[in-house]
Amino acid sequence: MTQAPARRTVTRRRPDREIAALALPAFGALVAEPLFVMADSAIVGHLGTAQLAGLGVASALLTTAVSVFVFLAYATTAAVARRVGAGDLQAAIRQGMDGIWLALLLGAAVIAIALPAAPALVDLFGASHTAAPYATTYLRVSSLGIPAMLVVLAATGVLRGLQDTRTPLYVAVAGFVANAALNAGLVYGAGLGIAGSAWGTVIAQCGMAVVYLVVVVRGARRHGTSLRPDAAGIRASAQAGVPLLVRTLSLRAILMIATAVAARLGDADIAAHQIILSLWSLLAFALDAIAIAGQAIIGRFLGAGDTDGAREACRRMVQWGIAVGAVLGLAVIVARPVFLPLFTGDATVKDTALPALLVVALSQPICGVVFVLDGVLMGAGDGPYLAAAMLLTLAVFAPAALLVPVFGGGLTALWAAMTLMMAVRLLTLWLRTRSGRWLVTGATR
């Protein structure tokens, strides 16, 4: 860890205005991402049930593969923001280029695995014999776009670190529109079926990656930054990403355990769980937007050696997290009777979901603080602690969730276990931020 040789003065903007300026566009970009899958589903769904089932399996595999590498955005944001705070834009963009080169290398490795392994992966996910060929086709074609998807993640991290969340919003919206148009044209106009949907997504993702690269390359040329791959820089980016990879895998394991337990509870429970999980994910986008603002702002303050500014920003964003979480929780309570009929007409499923939704609503202020503190520590580059904390959370959650079918309580008890999981995260994150050990200043951690 390095300390800044001298304290720099950072221009402290009005905190609420700055948080909103970063968080609102970030929320828009986050919401645009699942719209890709929704557009594909809407178009492919008219081809037939087998095609839609195949898309569902392939999309689950692709989403899992890409989400594992979300550290490309998080680690890059923190590293770039630190250098911005230190006043070294050339080094900031150089750090971003290292992240982009790492994304390309990881993307190539994923393609090398996905293309030959596609049939086995589809079979592992339990696709039916009628859906499997469509899933394999979609997975093989779409995997060609994974390098572009990972470049988008890394480049998004670069721009967030540069305190720019508007450009990612514009690119995400344009990408969604292009994806929908290409899908419709290739699936029906060109008669390519599900392969056309996959090619449309690949082309849209590649287009988004090109736009990002143009923006980053222009910045590199403006500040005299080399575009060549640097082995040491790429290795450093990978090392910084490993703890966040562990954190992400632990979180994915928690969600998979929750789904597996819900499936053991019965058909009505798993159906209600999927509805609630969809809502929980949507609420997470709103809270994650504040966390993204935290990554950018905290990294900038610490890069400038301004620990007081970092503490004040953390305090204010926690207040934002509580307030937004409370509003979201109230909205869930009020909208429960209207929300559920949008997804199901089954009275049993609705009765199962209603009390569990109440648990979700009451937990939103906790979730708000957790997301904010998670973003603060990411912005501080405190990845090893985040990895250890999430492993501890997984160790607490797993037995609690697995005991739900034994002791009863159904889906409501399972989501109480999910709330326990968030409470454990809150405790570990609060203890860390209270200790002040995350306040490591300097252009690099």
GROMACS .gro file of C-alpha atoms in nm:
model
  445
    1MET     CA    1   0.000   0.000   0.000
    2THR     CA    2   0.126   0.347  -0.078
    3GLN     CA    3   0.053   0.675   0.089
    4ALA     CA    4   0.028   1.007  -0.092
    5PRO     CA    5   0.346   1.207  -0.041
    6ALA     CA    6   0.148   1.524  -0.002
    7ARG     CA    7  -0.213   1.610   0.054
    8ARG     CA    8  -0.390   1.764  -0.241
    9THR     CA    9  -0.696   1.982  -0.219
   10VAL     CA   10  -0.998   1.845  -0.400
   11THR     CA   11  -1.272   2.072  -0.515
   12ARG     CA   12  -1.566   1.961  -0.304
   13ARG     CA   13  -1.884   2.001  -0.499
   14ARG     CA   14  -2.221   2.004  -0.334
   15PRO     CA   15  -2.243   1.639  -0.225
   16ASP     CA   16  -2.610   1.579  -0.305
   17ARG     CA   17  -2.578   1.730  -0.650
   18GLU     CA   18  -2.267   1.526  -0.727
   19ILE     CA   19  -2.417   1.200  -0.600
   20ALA     CA   20  -2.731   1.256  -0.807
   21ALA     CA   21  -2.531   1.356  -1.115
   22LEU     CA   22  -2.343   1.027  -1.102
   23ALA     CA   23  -2.613   0.795  -0.967
   24LEU     CA   24  -2.909   0.884  -1.190
   25PRO     CA   25  -2.736   0.816  -1.525
   26ALA     CA   26  -2.578   0.504  -1.372
   27PHE     CA   27  -2.925   0.378  -1.280
   28GLY     CA   28  -3.045   0.433  -1.636
   29ALA     CA   29  -2.751   0.238  -1.776
   30LEU     CA   30  -2.805  -0.046  -1.529
   31VAL     CA   31  -3.174  -0.076  -1.619
   32ALA     CA   32  -3.088  -0.081  -1.991
   33GLU     CA   33  -2.879  -0.397  -1.950
   34PRO     CA   34  -3.164  -0.644  -1.874
   35LEU     CA   35  -3.366  -0.487  -2.154
   36PHE     CA   36  -3.136  -0.668  -2.398
   37VAL     CA   37  -3.261  -1.005  -2.273
   38MET     CA   38  -3.621  -0.882  -2.262
   39ALA     CA   39  -3.604  -0.766  -2.624
   40ASP     CA   40  -3.455  -1.099  -2.732
   41SER     CA   41  -3.723  -1.289  -2.540
   42ALA     CA   42  -4.007  -1.086  -2.689
   43ILE     CA   43  -3.885  -1.143  -3.045
   44VAL     CA   44  -3.776  -1.507  -3.011
   45GLY     CA   45  -4.093  -1.594  -2.819
   46HIS     CA   46  -4.295  -1.563  -3.139
   47LEU     CA   47  -4.082  -1.830  -3.307
   48GLY     CA   48  -4.207  -2.101  -3.074
   49THR     CA   49  -4.188  -2.246  -2.725
   50ALA     CA   50  -3.877  -2.457  -2.796
   51GLN     CA   51  -3.690  -2.154  -2.928
   52LEU     CA   52  -3.785  -1.944  -2.626
   53ALA     CA   53  -3.683  -2.224  -2.389
   54GLY     CA   54  -3.349  -2.251  -2.570
   55LEU     CA   55  -3.298  -1.877  -2.540
   56GLY     CA   56  -3.373  -1.897  -2.167
   57VAL     CA   57  -3.102  -2.158  -2.108
   58ALA     CA   58  -2.842  -1.985  -2.326
   59SER     CA   59  -2.915  -1.644  -2.173
   60ALA     CA   60  -2.872  -1.784  -1.822
   61LEU     CA   61  -2.532  -1.924  -1.919
   62LEU     CA   62  -2.420  -1.601  -2.086
   63THR     CA   63  -2.543  -1.382  -1.800
   64THR     CA   64  -2.357  -1.598  -1.549
   65ALA     CA   65  -2.037  -1.591  -1.757
   66VAL     CA   66  -2.040  -1.213  -1.800
   67SER     CA   67  -2.150  -1.130  -1.443
   68VAL     CA   68  -1.852  -1.324  -1.307
   69PHE     CA   69  -1.627  -1.064  -1.471
   70VAL     CA   70  -1.810  -0.758  -1.337
   71PHE     CA   71  -1.492  -0.683  -1.142
   72LEU     CA   72  -1.361  -0.539  -1.470
   73ALA     CA   73  -1.593  -0.244  -1.411
   74TYR     CA   74  -1.561  -0.220  -1.033
   75ALA     CA   75  -1.182  -0.252  -1.002
   76THR     CA   76  -1.121  -0.020  -1.298
   77THR     CA   77  -1.353   0.246  -1.158
   78ALA     CA   78  -1.166   0.256  -0.826
   79ALA     CA   79  -0.818   0.253  -0.981
   80VAL     CA   80  -0.895   0.522  -1.238
   81ALA     CA   81  -1.074   0.744  -0.983
   82ARG     CA   82  -0.770   0.736  -0.753
   83ARG     CA   83  -0.546   0.865  -1.028
   84VAL     CA   84  -0.800   1.130  -1.121
   85GLY     CA   85  -0.795   1.247  -0.759
   86ALA     CA   86  -0.416   1.253  -0.767
   87GLY     CA   87  -0.433   1.480  -1.073
   88ASP     CA   88  -0.266   1.233  -1.311
   89LEU     CA   89  -0.511   1.185  -1.598
   90GLN     CA   90  -0.247   1.019  -1.814
   91ALA     CA   91  -0.195   0.745  -1.555
   92ALA     CA   92  -0.572   0.720  -1.504
   93ILE     CA   93  -0.632   0.643  -1.870
   94ARG     CA   94  -0.331   0.410  -1.877
   95GLN     CA   95  -0.490   0.217  -1.592
   96GLY     CA   96  -0.812   0.203  -1.790
   97MET     CA   97  -0.632   0.068  -2.096
   98ASP     CA   98  -0.482  -0.209  -1.883
   99GLY     CA   99  -0.834  -0.306  -1.778
  100ILE     CA  100  -0.954  -0.308  -2.139
  101TRP     CA  101  -0.664  -0.529  -2.252
  102LEU     CA  102  -0.741  -0.766  -1.965
  103ALA     CA  103  -1.105  -0.775  -2.081
  104LEU     CA  104  -0.998  -0.873  -2.433
  105LEU     CA  105  -0.774  -1.152  -2.303
  106LEU     CA  106  -1.046  -1.289  -2.076
  107GLY     CA  107  -1.301  -1.266  -2.358
  108ALA     CA  108  -1.079  -1.467  -2.590
  109ALA     CA  109  -1.037  -1.734  -2.319
  110VAL     CA  110  -1.414  -1.757  -2.266
  111ILE     CA  111  -1.472  -1.801  -2.641
  112ALA     CA  112  -1.214  -2.078  -2.652
  113ILE     CA  113  -1.409  -2.260  -2.381
  114ALA     CA  114  -1.766  -2.178  -2.483
  115LEU     CA  115  -1.756  -2.276  -2.852
  116PRO     CA  116  -1.657  -2.642  -2.809
  117ALA     CA  117  -1.830  -2.683  -2.473
  118ALA     CA  118  -2.165  -2.530  -2.573
  119PRO     CA  119  -2.358  -2.861  -2.612
  120ALA     CA  120  -2.226  -2.994  -2.280
  121LEU     CA  121  -2.308  -2.668  -2.098
  122VAL     CA  122  -2.661  -2.664  -2.238
  123ASP     CA  123  -2.710  -3.025  -2.131
  124LEU     CA  124  -2.574  -2.944  -1.783
  125PHE     CA  125  -2.845  -2.680  -1.743
  126GLY     CA  126  -3.108  -2.943  -1.817
  127ALA     CA  127  -3.239  -2.818  -2.151
  128SER     CA  128  -3.497  -3.047  -2.309
  129HIS     CA  129  -3.412  -3.236  -2.630
  130THR     CA  130  -3.630  -2.997  -2.828
  131ALA     CA  131  -3.482  -2.680  -2.679
  132ALA     CA  132  -3.117  -2.794  -2.666
  133PRO     CA  133  -3.035  -2.735  -3.036
  134TYR     CA  134  -3.166  -2.379  -3.019
  135ALA     CA  135  -2.982  -2.312  -2.694
  136THR     CA  136  -2.657  -2.445  -2.842
  137THR     CA  137  -2.695  -2.230  -3.154
  138TYR     CA  138  -2.767  -1.916  -2.955
  139LEU     CA  139  -2.484  -1.982  -2.708
  140ARG     CA  140  -2.222  -2.044  -2.977
  141VAL     CA  141  -2.311  -1.734  -3.177
  142SER     CA  142  -2.354  -1.507  -2.875
  143SER     CA  143  -2.025  -1.620  -2.721
  144LEU     CA  144  -1.850  -1.442  -3.008
  145GLY     CA  145  -1.969  -1.117  -2.853
  146ILE     CA  146  -1.832  -1.188  -2.505
  147PRO     CA  147  -1.503  -0.999  -2.563
  148ALA     CA  148  -1.709  -0.695  -2.661
  149MET     CA  149  -1.929  -0.737  -2.352
  150LEU     CA  150  -1.622  -0.749  -2.128
  151VAL     CA  151  -1.468  -0.447  -2.303
  152VAL     CA  152  -1.794  -0.263  -2.233
  153LEU     CA  153  -1.759  -0.351  -1.864
  154ALA     CA  154  -1.398  -0.233  -1.844
  155ALA     CA  155  -1.457   0.084  -2.047
  156THR     CA  156  -1.762   0.166  -1.837
  157GLY     CA  157  -1.532   0.144  -1.535
  158VAL     CA  158  -1.289   0.384  -1.702
  159LEU     CA  159  -1.556   0.646  -1.761
  160ARG     CA  160  -1.706   0.605  -1.415
  161GLY     CA  161  -1.359   0.656  -1.270
  162LEU     CA  162  -1.333   0.972  -1.478
  163GLN     CA  163  -1.659   1.082  -1.306
  164ASP     CA  164  -1.863   1.031  -1.625
  165THR     CA  165  -2.177   0.817  -1.597
  166ARG     CA  166  -2.369   0.996  -1.871
  167THR     CA  167  -2.176   0.847  -2.163
  168PRO     CA  168  -2.244   0.488  -2.044
  169LEU     CA  169  -2.614   0.578  -2.025
  170TYR     CA  170  -2.619   0.708  -2.382
  171VAL     CA  171  -2.429   0.406  -2.510
  172ALA     CA  172  -2.655   0.163  -2.322
  173VAL     CA  173  -2.973   0.321  -2.460
  174ALA     CA  174  -2.836   0.329  -2.814
  175GLY     CA  175  -2.723  -0.032  -2.777
  176PHE     CA  176  -3.069  -0.141  -2.663
  177VAL     CA  177  -3.239   0.030  -2.959
  178ALA     CA  178  -2.988  -0.118  -3.205
  179ASN     CA  179  -3.024  -0.463  -3.048
  180ALA     CA  180  -3.403  -0.459  -3.080
  181ALA     CA  181  -3.392  -0.340  -3.443
  182LEU     CA  182  -3.123  -0.589  -3.543
  183ASN     CA  183  -3.302  -0.876  -3.374
  184ALA     CA  184  -3.629  -0.804  -3.550
  185GLY     CA  185  -3.457  -0.761  -3.886
  186LEU     CA  186  -3.237  -1.069  -3.866
  187VAL     CA  187  -3.490  -1.303  -3.705
  188TYR     CA  188  -3.784  -1.223  -3.932
  189GLY     CA  189  -3.655  -1.007  -4.218
  190ALA     CA  190  -3.355  -1.227  -4.294
  191GLY     CA  191  -3.525  -1.544  -4.172
  192LEU     CA  192  -3.232  -1.648  -3.951
  193GLY     CA  193  -3.448  -1.754  -3.658
  194ILE     CA  194  -3.283  -1.776  -3.316
  195ALA     CA  195  -2.939  -1.742  -3.474
  196GLY     CA  196  -3.049  -1.402  -3.604
  197SER     CA  197  -3.132  -1.294  -3.250
  198ALA     CA  198  -2.787  -1.400  -3.133
  199TRP     CA  199  -2.614  -1.220  -3.421
  200GLY     CA  200  -2.816  -0.907  -3.350
  201THR     CA  201  -2.695  -0.906  -2.991
  202VAL     CA  202  -2.333  -0.967  -3.097
  203ILE     CA  203  -2.343  -0.679  -3.345
  204ALA     CA  204  -2.502  -0.444  -3.091
  205GLN     CA  205  -2.247  -0.534  -2.824
  206CYS     CA  206  -1.959  -0.490  -3.069
  207GLY     CA  207  -2.097  -0.152  -3.168
  208MET     CA  208  -2.113  -0.045  -2.804
  209ALA     CA  209  -1.754  -0.163  -2.749
  210VAL     CA  210  -1.636   0.036  -3.052
  211VAL     CA  211  -1.803   0.354  -2.923
  212TYR     CA  212  -1.638   0.310  -2.584
  213LEU     CA  213  -1.299   0.244  -2.741
  214VAL     CA  214  -1.327   0.557  -2.954
  215VAL     CA  215  -1.400   0.764  -2.642
  216VAL     CA  216  -1.113   0.609  -2.444
  217VAL     CA  217  -0.865   0.627  -2.733
  218ARG     CA  218  -0.944   0.995  -2.786
  219GLY     CA  219  -0.876   1.057  -2.418
  220ALA     CA  220  -0.552   0.861  -2.440
  221ARG     CA  221  -0.429   1.064  -2.735
  222ARG     CA  222  -0.529   1.389  -2.570
  223HIS     CA  223  -0.318   1.307  -2.265
  224GLY     CA  224  -0.033   1.131  -2.444
  225THR     CA  225  -0.114   0.785  -2.306
  226SER     CA  226   0.021   0.475  -2.478
  227LEU     CA  227  -0.236   0.233  -2.616
  228ARG     CA  228  -0.002  -0.065  -2.623
  229PRO     CA  229  -0.064  -0.354  -2.384
  230ASP     CA  230   0.154  -0.344  -2.075
  231ALA     CA  231   0.212  -0.685  -1.914
  232ALA     CA  232   0.279  -0.543  -1.569
  233GLY     CA  233  -0.030  -0.322  -1.582
  234ILE     CA  234  -0.254  -0.603  -1.706
  235ARG     CA  235  -0.120  -0.832  -1.434
  236ALA     CA  236  -0.187  -0.564  -1.171
  237SER     CA  237  -0.544  -0.522  -1.300
  238ALA     CA  238  -0.599  -0.896  -1.278
  239GLN     CA  239  -0.459  -0.911  -0.924
  240ALA     CA  240  -0.686  -0.627  -0.814
  241GLY     CA  241  -0.982  -0.811  -0.967
  242VAL     CA  242  -0.928  -1.147  -0.796
  243PRO     CA  243  -1.077  -1.047  -0.457
  244LEU     CA  244  -1.379  -0.893  -0.631
  245LEU     CA  245  -1.415  -1.211  -0.835
  246VAL     CA  246  -1.430  -1.410  -0.508
  247ARG     CA  247  -1.689  -1.165  -0.377
  248THR     CA  248  -1.901  -1.200  -0.691
  249LEU     CA  249  -1.883  -1.581  -0.694
  250SER     CA  250  -1.986  -1.589  -0.327
  251LEU     CA  251  -2.286  -1.369  -0.400
  252ARG     CA  252  -2.383  -1.587  -0.698
  253ALA     CA  253  -2.360  -1.892  -0.472
  254ILE     CA  254  -2.599  -1.727  -0.225
  255LEU     CA  255  -2.854  -1.662  -0.499
  256MET     CA  256  -2.820  -2.015  -0.636
  257ILE     CA  257  -2.870  -2.166  -0.289
  258ALA     CA  258  -3.180  -1.952  -0.238
  259THR     CA  259  -3.326  -2.068  -0.570
  260ALA     CA  260  -3.243  -2.434  -0.497
  261VAL     CA  261  -3.414  -2.413  -0.156
  262ALA     CA  262  -3.720  -2.244  -0.308
  263ALA     CA  263  -3.743  -2.525  -0.564
  264ARG     CA  264  -3.749  -2.782  -0.281
  265LEU     CA  265  -4.039  -2.600  -0.118
  266GLY     CA  266  -4.276  -2.667  -0.408
  267ASP     CA  267  -4.394  -2.531  -0.743
  268ALA     CA  268  -4.588  -2.239  -0.595
  269ASP     CA  269  -4.290  -2.137  -0.385
  270ILE     CA  270  -4.036  -2.145  -0.667
  271ALA     CA  271  -4.276  -1.953  -0.892
  272ALA     CA  272  -4.328  -1.688  -0.623
  273HIS     CA  273  -3.954  -1.682  -0.551
  274GLN     CA  274  -3.872  -1.604  -0.915
  275ILE     CA  275  -4.120  -1.315  -0.913
  276ILE     CA  276  -3.977  -1.175  -0.590
  277LEU     CA  277  -3.618  -1.224  -0.706
  278SER     CA  278  -3.695  -1.026  -1.023
  279LEU     CA  279  -3.831  -0.739  -0.813
  280TRP     CA  280  -3.537  -0.762  -0.570
  281SER     CA  281  -3.297  -0.736  -0.864
  282LEU     CA  282  -3.478  -0.431  -0.998
  283LEU     CA  283  -3.463  -0.261  -0.658
  284ALA     CA  284  -3.093  -0.348  -0.645
  285PHE     CA  285  -3.033  -0.144  -0.962
  286ALA     CA  286  -3.155   0.171  -0.788
  287LEU     CA  287  -2.935   0.108  -0.486
  288ASP     CA  288  -2.638  -0.003  -0.695
  289ALA     CA  289  -2.649   0.331  -0.877
  290ILE     CA  290  -2.563   0.505  -0.550
  291ALA     CA  291  -2.287   0.250  -0.493
  292ILE     CA  292  -2.140   0.334  -0.835
  293ALA     CA  293  -2.136   0.701  -0.739
  294GLY     CA  294  -1.959   0.594  -0.421
  295GLN     CA  295  -1.691   0.406  -0.612
  296ALA     CA  296  -1.611   0.710  -0.825
  297ILE     CA  297  -1.629   0.976  -0.552
  298ILE     CA  298  -1.442   0.784  -0.281
  299GLY     CA  299  -1.165   0.682  -0.519
  300ARG     CA  300  -1.118   1.044  -0.625
  301PHE     CA  301  -1.099   1.175  -0.268
  302LEU     CA  302  -0.853   0.909  -0.154
  303GLY     CA  303  -0.638   0.960  -0.462
  304ALA     CA  304  -0.612   1.325  -0.361
  305GLY     CA  305  -0.529   1.237   0.001
  306ASP     CA  306  -0.852   1.393   0.127
  307THR     CA  307  -0.966   1.153   0.400
  308ASP     CA  308  -1.205   1.409   0.549
  309GLY     CA  309  -1.378   1.443   0.212
  310ALA     CA  310  -1.399   1.064   0.180
  311ARG     CA  311  -1.554   1.029   0.527
  312GLU     CA  312  -1.808   1.304   0.461
  313ALA     CA  313  -1.900   1.156   0.122
  314CYS     CA  314  -1.944   0.814   0.284
  315ARG     CA  315  -2.165   0.958   0.556
  316ARG     CA  316  -2.385   1.141   0.309
  317MET     CA  317  -2.421   0.844   0.077
  318VAL     CA  318  -2.524   0.623   0.368
  319GLN     CA  319  -2.803   0.873   0.434
  320TRP     CA  320  -2.898   0.846   0.067
  321GLY     CA  321  -2.901   0.467   0.093
  322ILE     CA  322  -3.132   0.470   0.396
  323ALA     CA  323  -3.368   0.723   0.238
  324VAL     CA  324  -3.387   0.552  -0.103
  325GLY     CA  325  -3.424   0.211   0.065
  326ALA     CA  326  -3.712   0.339   0.279
  327VAL     CA  327  -3.889   0.485  -0.024
  328LEU     CA  328  -3.844   0.163  -0.222
  329GLY     CA  329  -3.969  -0.043   0.072
  330LEU     CA  330  -4.280   0.170   0.105
  331ALA     CA  331  -4.339   0.145  -0.270
  332VAL     CA  332  -4.323  -0.235  -0.251
  333ILE     CA  333  -4.575  -0.244   0.034
  334VAL     CA  334  -4.817  -0.016  -0.148
  335ALA     CA  335  -4.776  -0.188  -0.487
  336ARG     CA  336  -4.795  -0.550  -0.366
  337PRO     CA  337  -5.159  -0.609  -0.463
  338VAL     CA  338  -5.102  -0.455  -0.808
  339PHE     CA  339  -4.756  -0.598  -0.873
  340LEU     CA  340  -4.826  -0.969  -0.833
  341PRO     CA  341  -5.115  -0.998  -1.086
  342LEU     CA  342  -4.875  -0.869  -1.353
  343PHE     CA  343  -4.682  -1.195  -1.324
  344THR     CA  344  -4.936  -1.458  -1.223
  345GLY     CA  345  -5.305  -1.527  -1.193
  346ASP     CA  346  -5.249  -1.826  -0.965
  347ALA     CA  347  -5.401  -1.749  -0.625
  348THR     CA  348  -5.168  -1.992  -0.449
  349VAL     CA  349  -4.859  -1.825  -0.591
  350LYS     CA  350  -4.989  -1.481  -0.494
  351ASP     CA  351  -5.072  -1.593  -0.140
  352THR     CA  352  -4.724  -1.742  -0.107
  353ALA     CA  353  -4.553  -1.429  -0.235
  354LEU     CA  354  -4.742  -1.165  -0.035
  355PRO     CA  355  -4.583  -1.218   0.310
  356ALA     CA  356  -4.239  -1.273   0.156
  357LEU     CA  357  -4.274  -0.942  -0.030
  358LEU     CA  358  -4.339  -0.773   0.302
  359VAL     CA  359  -4.006  -0.907   0.430
  360VAL     CA  360  -3.835  -0.772   0.118
  361ALA     CA  361  -3.997  -0.432   0.170
  362LEU     CA  362  -3.889  -0.405   0.533
  363SER     CA  363  -3.532  -0.499   0.446
  364GLN     CA  364  -3.480  -0.228   0.185
  365PRO     CA  365  -3.324   0.034   0.420
  366ILE     CA  366  -3.071  -0.233   0.522
  367CYS     CA  367  -3.005  -0.309   0.157
  368GLY     CA  368  -2.958   0.061   0.089
  369VAL     CA  369  -2.678   0.092   0.345
  370VAL     CA  370  -2.517  -0.235   0.234
  371PHE     CA  371  -2.500  -0.129  -0.131
  372VAL     CA  372  -2.358   0.211  -0.040
  373LEU     CA  373  -2.088   0.077   0.192
  374ASP     CA  374  -2.003  -0.192  -0.062
  375GLY     CA  375  -1.946   0.083  -0.319
  376VAL     CA  376  -1.745   0.293  -0.074
  377LEU     CA  377  -1.505   0.007   0.002
  378MET     CA  378  -1.478  -0.080  -0.367
  379GLY     CA  379  -1.390   0.280  -0.439
  380ALA     CA  380  -1.125   0.255  -0.169
  381GLY     CA  381  -0.981  -0.054  -0.337
  382ASP     CA  382  -1.056  -0.265  -0.030
  383GLY     CA  383  -1.121  -0.580  -0.233
  384PRO     CA  384  -0.954  -0.836  -0.002
  385TYR     CA  385  -1.177  -0.733   0.289
  386LEU     CA  386  -1.489  -0.745   0.068
  387ALA     CA  387  -1.398  -1.097  -0.044
  388ALA     CA  388  -1.346  -1.218   0.313
  389ALA     CA  389  -1.668  -1.051   0.431
  390MET     CA  390  -1.872  -1.212   0.154
  391LEU     CA  391  -1.726  -1.556   0.226
  392LEU     CA  392  -1.828  -1.510   0.590
  393THR     CA  393  -2.175  -1.404   0.477
  394LEU     CA  394  -2.205  -1.714   0.260
  395ALA     CA  395  -2.101  -1.931   0.556
  396VAL     CA  396  -2.379  -1.780   0.769
  397PHE     CA  397  -2.647  -1.781   0.500
  398ALA     CA  398  -2.601  -2.133   0.362
  399PRO     CA  399  -2.700  -2.326   0.678
  400ALA     CA  400  -2.978  -2.079   0.759
  401ALA     CA  401  -3.130  -2.123   0.412
  402LEU     CA  402  -3.082  -2.501   0.399
  403LEU     CA  403  -3.264  -2.537   0.732
  404VAL     CA  404  -3.577  -2.364   0.601
  405PRO     CA  405  -3.730  -2.684   0.453
  406VAL     CA  406  -3.650  -2.865   0.779
  407PHE     CA  407  -3.807  -2.621   1.024
  408GLY     CA  408  -4.077  -2.482   0.797
  409GLY     CA  409  -4.182  -2.126   0.732
  410GLY     CA  410  -4.183  -2.163   0.356
  411LEU     CA  411  -4.083  -1.884   0.124
  412THR     CA  412  -4.126  -1.617   0.391
  413ALA     CA  413  -3.863  -1.791   0.605
  414LEU     CA  414  -3.631  -1.817   0.305
  415TRP     CA  415  -3.652  -1.444   0.243
  416ALA     CA  416  -3.600  -1.387   0.615
  417ALA     CA  417  -3.275  -1.579   0.564
  418MET     CA  418  -3.196  -1.347   0.272
  419THR     CA  419  -3.254  -1.053   0.506
  420LEU     CA  420  -3.019  -1.217   0.757
  421MET     CA  421  -2.763  -1.236   0.479
  422MET     CA  422  -2.795  -0.863   0.416
  423ALA     CA  423  -2.774  -0.794   0.790
  424VAL     CA  424  -2.446  -0.985   0.811
  425ARG     CA  425  -2.314  -0.786   0.518
  426LEU     CA  426  -2.424  -0.467   0.690
  427LEU     CA  427  -2.239  -0.561   1.008
  428THR     CA  428  -1.914  -0.653   0.832
  429LEU     CA  429  -1.918  -0.343   0.610
  430TRP     CA  430  -2.009  -0.108   0.897
  431LEU     CA  431  -1.729  -0.243   1.115
  432ARG     CA  432  -1.480  -0.186   0.834
  433THR     CA  433  -1.588   0.168   0.754
  434ARG     CA  434  -1.599   0.254   1.125
  435SER     CA  435  -1.242   0.131   1.171
  436GLY     CA  436  -1.105   0.376   0.913
  437ARG     CA  437  -0.865   0.113   0.776
  438TRP     CA  438  -1.008   0.165   0.428
  439LEU     CA  439  -0.884   0.525   0.424
  440VAL     CA  440  -0.563   0.450   0.234
  441THR     CA  441  -0.460   0.755   0.033
  442GLY     CA  442  -0.251   0.792  -0.278
  443ALA     CA  443  -0.270   0.737  -0.654
  444THR     CA  444  -0.239   0.362  -0.594
  445ARG     CA  445  -0.342   0.150  -0.297
   0.00000   0.00000   0.00000
